Each structure stands twice: as C-alpha cells, then as structure tokens.
PDB file of N, CA and C in Angstrom:
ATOM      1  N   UNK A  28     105.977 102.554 112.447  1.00 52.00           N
ATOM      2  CA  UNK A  28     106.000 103.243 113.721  1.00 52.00           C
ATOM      3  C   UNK A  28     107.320 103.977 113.878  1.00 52.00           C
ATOM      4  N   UNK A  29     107.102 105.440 114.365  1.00 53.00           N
ATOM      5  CA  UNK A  29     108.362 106.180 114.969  1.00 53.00           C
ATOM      6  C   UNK A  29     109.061 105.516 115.569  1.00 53.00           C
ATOM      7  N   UNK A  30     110.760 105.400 116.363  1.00 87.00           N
ATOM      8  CA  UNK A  30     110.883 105.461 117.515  1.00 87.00           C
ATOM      9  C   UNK A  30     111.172 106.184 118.313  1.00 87.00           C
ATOM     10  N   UNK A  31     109.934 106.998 118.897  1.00 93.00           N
ATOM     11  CA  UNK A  31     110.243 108.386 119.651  1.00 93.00           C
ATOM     12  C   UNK A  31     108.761 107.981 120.526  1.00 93.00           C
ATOM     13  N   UNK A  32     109.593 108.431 121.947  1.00 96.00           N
ATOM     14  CA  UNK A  32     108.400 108.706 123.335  1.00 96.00           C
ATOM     15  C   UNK A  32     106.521 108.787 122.850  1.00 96.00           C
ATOM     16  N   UNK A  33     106.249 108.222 123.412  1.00 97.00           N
ATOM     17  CA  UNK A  33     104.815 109.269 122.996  1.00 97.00           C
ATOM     18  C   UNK A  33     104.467 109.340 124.737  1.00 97.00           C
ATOM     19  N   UNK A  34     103.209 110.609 124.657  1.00 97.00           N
ATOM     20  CA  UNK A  34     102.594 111.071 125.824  1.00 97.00           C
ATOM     21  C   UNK A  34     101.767 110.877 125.515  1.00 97.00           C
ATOM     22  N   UNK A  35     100.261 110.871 126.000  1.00 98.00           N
ATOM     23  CA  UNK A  35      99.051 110.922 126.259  1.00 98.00           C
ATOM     24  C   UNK A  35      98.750 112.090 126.108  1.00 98.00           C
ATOM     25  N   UNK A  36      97.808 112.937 125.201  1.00 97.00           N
ATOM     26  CA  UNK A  36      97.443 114.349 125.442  1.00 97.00           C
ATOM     27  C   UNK A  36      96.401 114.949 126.082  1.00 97.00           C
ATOM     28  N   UNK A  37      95.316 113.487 126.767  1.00 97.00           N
ATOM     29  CA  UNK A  37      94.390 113.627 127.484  1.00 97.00           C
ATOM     30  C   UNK A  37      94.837 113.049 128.718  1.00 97.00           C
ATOM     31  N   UNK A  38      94.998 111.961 129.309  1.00 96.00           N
ATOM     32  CA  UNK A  38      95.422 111.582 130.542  1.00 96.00           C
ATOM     33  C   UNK A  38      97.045 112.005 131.168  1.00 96.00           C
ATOM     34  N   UNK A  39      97.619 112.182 130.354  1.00 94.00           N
ATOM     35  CA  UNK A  39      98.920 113.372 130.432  1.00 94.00           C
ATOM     36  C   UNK A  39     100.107 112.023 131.028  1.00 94.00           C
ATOM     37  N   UNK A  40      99.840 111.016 131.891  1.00 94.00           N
ATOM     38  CA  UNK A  40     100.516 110.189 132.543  1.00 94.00           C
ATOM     39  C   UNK A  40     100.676 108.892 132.098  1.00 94.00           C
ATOM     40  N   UNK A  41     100.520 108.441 130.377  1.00 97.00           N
ATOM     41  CA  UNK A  41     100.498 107.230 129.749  1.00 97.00           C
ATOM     42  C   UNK A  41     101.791 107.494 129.306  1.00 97.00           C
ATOM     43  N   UNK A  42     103.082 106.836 129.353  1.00 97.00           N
ATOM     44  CA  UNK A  42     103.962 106.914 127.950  1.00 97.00           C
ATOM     45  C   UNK A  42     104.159 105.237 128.064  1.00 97.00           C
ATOM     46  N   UNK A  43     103.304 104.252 127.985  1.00 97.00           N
ATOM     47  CA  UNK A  43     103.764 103.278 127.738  1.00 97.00           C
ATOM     48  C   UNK A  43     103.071 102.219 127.106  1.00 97.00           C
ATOM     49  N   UNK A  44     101.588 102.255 127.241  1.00 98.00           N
ATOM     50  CA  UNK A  44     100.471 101.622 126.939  1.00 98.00           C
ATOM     51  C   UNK A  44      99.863 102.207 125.598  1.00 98.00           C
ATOM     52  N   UNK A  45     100.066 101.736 124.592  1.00 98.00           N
ATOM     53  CA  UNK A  45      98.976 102.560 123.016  1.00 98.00           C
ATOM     54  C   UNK A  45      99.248 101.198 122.503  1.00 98.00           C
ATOM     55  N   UNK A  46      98.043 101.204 121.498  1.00 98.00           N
ATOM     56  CA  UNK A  46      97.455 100.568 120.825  1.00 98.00           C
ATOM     57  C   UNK A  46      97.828 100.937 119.583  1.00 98.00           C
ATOM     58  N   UNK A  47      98.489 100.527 118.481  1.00 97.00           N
ATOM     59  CA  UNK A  47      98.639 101.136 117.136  1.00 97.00           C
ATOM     60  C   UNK A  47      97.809 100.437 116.046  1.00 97.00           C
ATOM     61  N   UNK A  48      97.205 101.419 115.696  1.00 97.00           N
ATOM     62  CA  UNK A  48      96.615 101.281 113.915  1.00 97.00           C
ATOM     63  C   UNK A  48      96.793 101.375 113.232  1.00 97.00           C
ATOM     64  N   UNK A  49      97.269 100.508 112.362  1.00 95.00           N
ATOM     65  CA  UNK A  49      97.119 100.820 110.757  1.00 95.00           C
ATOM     66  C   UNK A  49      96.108 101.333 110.115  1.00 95.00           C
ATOM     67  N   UNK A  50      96.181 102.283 109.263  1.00 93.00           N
ATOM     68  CA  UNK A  50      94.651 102.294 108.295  1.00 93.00           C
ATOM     69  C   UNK A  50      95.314 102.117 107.168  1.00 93.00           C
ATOM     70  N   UNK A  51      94.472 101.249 106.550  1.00 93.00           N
ATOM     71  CA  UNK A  51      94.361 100.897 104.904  1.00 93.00           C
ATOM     72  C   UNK A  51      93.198 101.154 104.236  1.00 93.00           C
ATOM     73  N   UNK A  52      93.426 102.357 103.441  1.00 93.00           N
ATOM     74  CA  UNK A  52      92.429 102.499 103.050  1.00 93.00           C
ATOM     75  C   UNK A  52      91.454 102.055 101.839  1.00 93.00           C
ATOM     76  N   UNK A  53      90.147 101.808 101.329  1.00 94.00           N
ATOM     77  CA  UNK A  53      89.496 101.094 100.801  1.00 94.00           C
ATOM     78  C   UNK A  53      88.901 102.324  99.654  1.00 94.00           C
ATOM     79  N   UNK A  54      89.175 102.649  98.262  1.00 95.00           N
ATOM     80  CA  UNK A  54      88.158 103.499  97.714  1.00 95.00           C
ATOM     81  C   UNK A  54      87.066 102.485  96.671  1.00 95.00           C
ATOM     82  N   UNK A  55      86.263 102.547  97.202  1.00 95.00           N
ATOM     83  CA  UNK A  55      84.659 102.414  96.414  1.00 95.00           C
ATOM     84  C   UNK A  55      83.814 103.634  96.105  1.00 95.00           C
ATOM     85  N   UNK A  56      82.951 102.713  95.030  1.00 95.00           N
ATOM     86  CA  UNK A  56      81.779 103.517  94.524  1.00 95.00           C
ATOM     87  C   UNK A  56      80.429 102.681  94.963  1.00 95.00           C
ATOM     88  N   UNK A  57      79.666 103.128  96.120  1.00 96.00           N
ATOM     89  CA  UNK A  57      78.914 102.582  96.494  1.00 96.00           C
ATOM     90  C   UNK A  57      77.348 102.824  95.659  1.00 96.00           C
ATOM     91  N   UNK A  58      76.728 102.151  95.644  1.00 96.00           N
ATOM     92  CA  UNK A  58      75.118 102.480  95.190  1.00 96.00           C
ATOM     93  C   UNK A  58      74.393 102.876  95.855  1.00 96.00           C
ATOM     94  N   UNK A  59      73.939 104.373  95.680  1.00 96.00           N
ATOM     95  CA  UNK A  59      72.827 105.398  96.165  1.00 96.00           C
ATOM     96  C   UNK A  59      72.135 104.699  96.681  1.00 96.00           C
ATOM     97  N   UNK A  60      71.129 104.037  96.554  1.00 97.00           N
ATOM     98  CA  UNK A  60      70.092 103.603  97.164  1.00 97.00           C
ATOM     99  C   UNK A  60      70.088 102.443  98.288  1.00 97.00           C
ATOM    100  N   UNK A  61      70.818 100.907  97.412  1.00 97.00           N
ATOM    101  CA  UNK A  61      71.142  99.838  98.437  1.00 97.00           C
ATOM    102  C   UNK A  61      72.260 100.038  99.279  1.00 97.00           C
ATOM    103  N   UNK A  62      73.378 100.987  98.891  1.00 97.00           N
ATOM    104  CA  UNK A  62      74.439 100.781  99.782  1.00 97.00           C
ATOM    105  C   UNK A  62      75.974 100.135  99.488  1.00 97.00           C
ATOM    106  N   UNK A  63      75.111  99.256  98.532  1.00 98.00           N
ATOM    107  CA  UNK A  63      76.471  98.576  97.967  1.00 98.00           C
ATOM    108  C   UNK A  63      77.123  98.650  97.358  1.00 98.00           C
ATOM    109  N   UNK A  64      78.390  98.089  97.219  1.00 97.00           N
ATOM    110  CA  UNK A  64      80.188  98.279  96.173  1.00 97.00           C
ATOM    111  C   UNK A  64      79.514  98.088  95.315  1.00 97.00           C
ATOM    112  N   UNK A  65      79.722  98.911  94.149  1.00 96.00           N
ATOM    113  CA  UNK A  65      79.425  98.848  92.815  1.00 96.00           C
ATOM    114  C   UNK A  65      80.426  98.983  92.347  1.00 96.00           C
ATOM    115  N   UNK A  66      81.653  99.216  92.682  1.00 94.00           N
ATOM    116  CA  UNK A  66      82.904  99.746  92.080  1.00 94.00           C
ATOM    117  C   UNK A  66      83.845  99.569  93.000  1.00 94.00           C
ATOM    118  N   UNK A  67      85.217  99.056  92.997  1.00 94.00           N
ATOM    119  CA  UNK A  67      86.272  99.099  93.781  1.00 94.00           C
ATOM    120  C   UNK A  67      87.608  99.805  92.894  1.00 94.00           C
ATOM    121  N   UNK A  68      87.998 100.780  93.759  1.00 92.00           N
ATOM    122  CA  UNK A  68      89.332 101.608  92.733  1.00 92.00           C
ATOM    123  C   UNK A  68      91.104 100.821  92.812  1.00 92.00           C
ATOM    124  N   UNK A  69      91.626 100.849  92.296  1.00 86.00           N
ATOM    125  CA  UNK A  69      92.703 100.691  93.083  1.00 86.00           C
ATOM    126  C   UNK A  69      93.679 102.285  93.010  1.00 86.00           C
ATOM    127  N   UNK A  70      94.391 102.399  93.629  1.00 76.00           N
ATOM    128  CA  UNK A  70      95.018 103.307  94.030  1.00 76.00           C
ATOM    129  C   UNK A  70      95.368 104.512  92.827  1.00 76.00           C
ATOM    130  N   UNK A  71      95.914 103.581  91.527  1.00 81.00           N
ATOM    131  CA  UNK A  71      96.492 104.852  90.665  1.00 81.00           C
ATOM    132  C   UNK A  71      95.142 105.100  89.172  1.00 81.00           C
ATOM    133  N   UNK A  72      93.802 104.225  90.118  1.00 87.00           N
ATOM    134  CA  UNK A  72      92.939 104.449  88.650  1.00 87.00           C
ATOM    135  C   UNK A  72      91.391 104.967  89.562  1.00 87.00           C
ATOM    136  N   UNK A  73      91.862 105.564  90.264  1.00 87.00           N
ATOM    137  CA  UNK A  73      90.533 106.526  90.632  1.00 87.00           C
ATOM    138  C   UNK A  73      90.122 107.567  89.743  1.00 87.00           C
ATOM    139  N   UNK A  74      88.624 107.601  90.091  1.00 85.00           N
ATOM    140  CA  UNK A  74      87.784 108.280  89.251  1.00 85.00           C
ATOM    141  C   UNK A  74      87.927 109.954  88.728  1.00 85.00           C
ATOM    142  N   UNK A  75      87.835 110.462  88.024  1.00 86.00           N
ATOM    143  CA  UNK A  75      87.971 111.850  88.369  1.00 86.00           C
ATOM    144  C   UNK A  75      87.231 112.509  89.341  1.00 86.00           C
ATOM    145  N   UNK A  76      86.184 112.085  90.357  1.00 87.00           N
ATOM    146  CA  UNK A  76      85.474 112.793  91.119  1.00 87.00           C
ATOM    147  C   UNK A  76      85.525 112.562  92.317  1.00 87.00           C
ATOM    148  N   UNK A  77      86.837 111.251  92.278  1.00 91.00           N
ATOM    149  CA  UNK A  77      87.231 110.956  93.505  1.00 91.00           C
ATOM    150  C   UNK A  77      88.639 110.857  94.050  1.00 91.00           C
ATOM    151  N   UNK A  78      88.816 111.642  95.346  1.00 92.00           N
ATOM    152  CA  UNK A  78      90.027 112.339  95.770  1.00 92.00           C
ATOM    153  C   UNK A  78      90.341 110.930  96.430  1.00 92.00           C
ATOM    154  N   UNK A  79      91.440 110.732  95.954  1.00 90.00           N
ATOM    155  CA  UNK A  79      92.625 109.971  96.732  1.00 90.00           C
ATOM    156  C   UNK A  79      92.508 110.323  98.506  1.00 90.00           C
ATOM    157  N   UNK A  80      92.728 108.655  98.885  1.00 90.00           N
ATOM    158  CA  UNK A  80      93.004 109.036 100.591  1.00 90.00           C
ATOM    159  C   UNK A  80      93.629 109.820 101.469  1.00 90.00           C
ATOM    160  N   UNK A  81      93.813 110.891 101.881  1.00 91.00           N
ATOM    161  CA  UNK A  81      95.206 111.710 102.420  1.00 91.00           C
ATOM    162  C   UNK A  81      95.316 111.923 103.947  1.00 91.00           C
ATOM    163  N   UNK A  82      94.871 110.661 104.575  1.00 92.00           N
ATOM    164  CA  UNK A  82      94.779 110.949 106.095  1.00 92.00           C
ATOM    165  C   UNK A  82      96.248 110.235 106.693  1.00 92.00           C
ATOM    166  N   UNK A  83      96.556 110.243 107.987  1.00 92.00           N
ATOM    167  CA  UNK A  83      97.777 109.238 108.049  1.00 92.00           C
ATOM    168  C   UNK A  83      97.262 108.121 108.107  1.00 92.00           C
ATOM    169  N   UNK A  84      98.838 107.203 107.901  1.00 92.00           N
ATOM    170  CA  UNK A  84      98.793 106.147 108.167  1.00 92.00           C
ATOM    171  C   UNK A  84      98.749 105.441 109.527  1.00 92.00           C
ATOM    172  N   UNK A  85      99.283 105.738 110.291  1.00 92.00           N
ATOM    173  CA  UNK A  85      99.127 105.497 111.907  1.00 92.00           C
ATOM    174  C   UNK A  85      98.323 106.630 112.520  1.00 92.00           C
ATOM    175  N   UNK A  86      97.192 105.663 113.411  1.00 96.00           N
ATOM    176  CA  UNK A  86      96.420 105.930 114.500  1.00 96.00           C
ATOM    177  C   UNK A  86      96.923 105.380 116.207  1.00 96.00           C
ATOM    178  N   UNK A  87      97.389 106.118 117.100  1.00 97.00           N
ATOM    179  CA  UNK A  87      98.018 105.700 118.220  1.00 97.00           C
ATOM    180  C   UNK A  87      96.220 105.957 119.263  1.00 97.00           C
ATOM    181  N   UNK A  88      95.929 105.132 119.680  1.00 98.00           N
ATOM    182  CA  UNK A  88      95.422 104.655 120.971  1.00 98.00           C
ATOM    183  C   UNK A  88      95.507 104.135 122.255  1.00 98.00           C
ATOM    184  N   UNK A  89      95.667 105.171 123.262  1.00 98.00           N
ATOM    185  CA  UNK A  89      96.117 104.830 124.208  1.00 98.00           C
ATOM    186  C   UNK A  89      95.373 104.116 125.225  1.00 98.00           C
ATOM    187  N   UNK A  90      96.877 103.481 125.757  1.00 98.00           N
ATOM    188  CA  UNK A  90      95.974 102.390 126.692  1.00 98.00           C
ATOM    189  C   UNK A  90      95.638 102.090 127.477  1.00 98.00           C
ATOM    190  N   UNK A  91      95.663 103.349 128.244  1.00 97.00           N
ATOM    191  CA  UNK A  91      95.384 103.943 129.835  1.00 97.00           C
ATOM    192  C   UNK A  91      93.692 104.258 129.659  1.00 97.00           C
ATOM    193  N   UNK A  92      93.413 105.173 128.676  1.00 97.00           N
ATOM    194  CA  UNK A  92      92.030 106.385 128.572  1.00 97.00           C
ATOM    195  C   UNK A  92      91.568 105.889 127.022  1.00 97.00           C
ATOM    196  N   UNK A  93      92.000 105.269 126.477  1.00 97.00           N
ATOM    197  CA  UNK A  93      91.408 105.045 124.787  1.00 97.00           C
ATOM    198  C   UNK A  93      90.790 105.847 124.431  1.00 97.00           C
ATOM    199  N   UNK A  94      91.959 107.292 124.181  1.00 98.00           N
ATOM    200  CA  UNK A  94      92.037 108.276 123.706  1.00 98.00           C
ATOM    201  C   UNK A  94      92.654 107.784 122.434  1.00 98.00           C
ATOM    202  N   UNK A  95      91.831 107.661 120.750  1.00 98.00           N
ATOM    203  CA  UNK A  95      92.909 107.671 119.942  1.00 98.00           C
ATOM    204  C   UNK A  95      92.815 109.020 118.807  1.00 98.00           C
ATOM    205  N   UNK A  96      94.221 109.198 118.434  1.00 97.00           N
ATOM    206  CA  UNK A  96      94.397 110.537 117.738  1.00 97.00           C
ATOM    207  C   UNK A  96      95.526 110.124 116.621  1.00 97.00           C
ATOM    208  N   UNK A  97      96.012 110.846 115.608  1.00 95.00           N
ATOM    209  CA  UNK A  97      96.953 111.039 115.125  1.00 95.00           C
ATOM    210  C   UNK A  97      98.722 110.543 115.678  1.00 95.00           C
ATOM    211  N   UNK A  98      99.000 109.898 115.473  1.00 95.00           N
ATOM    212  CA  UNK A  98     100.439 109.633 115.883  1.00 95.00           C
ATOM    213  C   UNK A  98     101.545 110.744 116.113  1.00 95.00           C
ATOM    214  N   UNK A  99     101.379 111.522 115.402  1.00 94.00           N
ATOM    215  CA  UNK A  99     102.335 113.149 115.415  1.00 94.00           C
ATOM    216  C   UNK A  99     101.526 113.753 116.952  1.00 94.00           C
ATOM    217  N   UNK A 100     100.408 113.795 117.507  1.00 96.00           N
ATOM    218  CA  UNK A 100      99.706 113.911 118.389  1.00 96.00           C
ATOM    219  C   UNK A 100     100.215 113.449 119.710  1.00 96.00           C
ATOM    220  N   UNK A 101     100.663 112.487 119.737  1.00 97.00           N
ATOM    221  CA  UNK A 101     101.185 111.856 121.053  1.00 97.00           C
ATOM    222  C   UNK A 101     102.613 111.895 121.076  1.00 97.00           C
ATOM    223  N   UNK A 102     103.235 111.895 119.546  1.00 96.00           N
ATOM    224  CA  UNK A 102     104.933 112.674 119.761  1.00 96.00           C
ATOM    225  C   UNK A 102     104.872 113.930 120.288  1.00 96.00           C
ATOM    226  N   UNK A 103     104.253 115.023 119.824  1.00 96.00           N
ATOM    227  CA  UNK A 103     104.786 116.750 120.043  1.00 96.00           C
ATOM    228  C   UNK A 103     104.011 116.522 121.875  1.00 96.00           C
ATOM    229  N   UNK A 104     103.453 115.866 121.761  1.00 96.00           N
ATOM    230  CA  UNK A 104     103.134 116.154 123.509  1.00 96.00           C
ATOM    231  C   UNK A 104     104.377 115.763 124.502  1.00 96.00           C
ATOM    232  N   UNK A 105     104.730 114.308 124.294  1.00 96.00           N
ATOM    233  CA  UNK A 105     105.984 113.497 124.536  1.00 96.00           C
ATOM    234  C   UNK A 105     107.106 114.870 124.778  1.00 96.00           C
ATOM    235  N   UNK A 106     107.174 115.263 123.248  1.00 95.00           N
ATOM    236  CA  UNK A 106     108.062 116.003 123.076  1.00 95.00           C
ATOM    237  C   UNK A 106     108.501 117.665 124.324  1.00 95.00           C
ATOM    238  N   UNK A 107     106.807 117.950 124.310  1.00 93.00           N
ATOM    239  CA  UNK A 107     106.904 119.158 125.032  1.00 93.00           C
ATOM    240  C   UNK A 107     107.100 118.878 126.253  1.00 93.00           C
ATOM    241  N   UNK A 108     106.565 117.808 126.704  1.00 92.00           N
ATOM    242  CA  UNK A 108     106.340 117.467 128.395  1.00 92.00           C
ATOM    243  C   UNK A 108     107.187 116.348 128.495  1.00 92.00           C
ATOM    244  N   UNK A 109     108.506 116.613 128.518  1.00 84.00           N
ATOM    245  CA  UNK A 109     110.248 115.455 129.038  1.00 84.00           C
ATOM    246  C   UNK A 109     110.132 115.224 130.330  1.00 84.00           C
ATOM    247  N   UNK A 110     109.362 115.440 131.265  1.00 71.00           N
ATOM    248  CA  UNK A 110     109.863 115.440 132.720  1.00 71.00           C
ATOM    249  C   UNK A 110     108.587 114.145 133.066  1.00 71.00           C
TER     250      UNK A 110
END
C-alpha cells in the first residue's frame, strides 16, 4: 500500500474508509469441456500461448459506496480534489 490520501471517485466524500485487495494471481489450463485445472503454471514457466498476468496488484474498495477500482484511481482523485 501507498502512503498517500485516497478520495472516492464516485461518492467524492470517502477519504477514510477502503477496503484493500490483494490480487494474486492464479495461471491455469483449464479443460474445454468439464472446466477443470488440467494444468497449473508457475510464474516463469508459462506456456507460449499464455500471457503472463499484467493487472495491478492493489484493488482499493471503498467503504462508504463499494465502489472498487484501481488504487492509482483513488490517489489522482485525492490528489486533484485537496480541499
């Protein structure tokens, strides 16, 4: 986690209440038909047809409106709106 303000970019009046997420992400090769792990990757031996995870790592959810977005999302708002 940053330590910098966050705002709310939907309820505009939260800077104190969020919820933080981790994501960890999981790559499998599931089976077409049933659904299931047929394959689990680990990080530096993925497949050639499969792209590495590239989303962030923190998800901020706020805890006023459980609005959740991107963490950079609730800084640049913070950021623009000081008052």
């Amino acid at each position: 986690m940053t330590t910098v303000p966050y705002l709310c970019p939907n309820c505009k009046t939260n800077r104190t209440r969020f919820n933080l997420i981790e994501q960890a992400p999981s790559s499998v090769k599931l089976d077409p038909t049933t659904g299931e792990i047929v394959e689990t990757y680990t990080e530096g031996e993925l497949s050639p047809f499969h792209l590495p995870y590239s989303g962030p790592h923190m998800k901020v959810q706020c805890g006023a409106c459980g609005l959740i977005e991107d963490e950079k999302t609730f800084i640049k708002h913070a950021e623009f709106n000081k008052h």
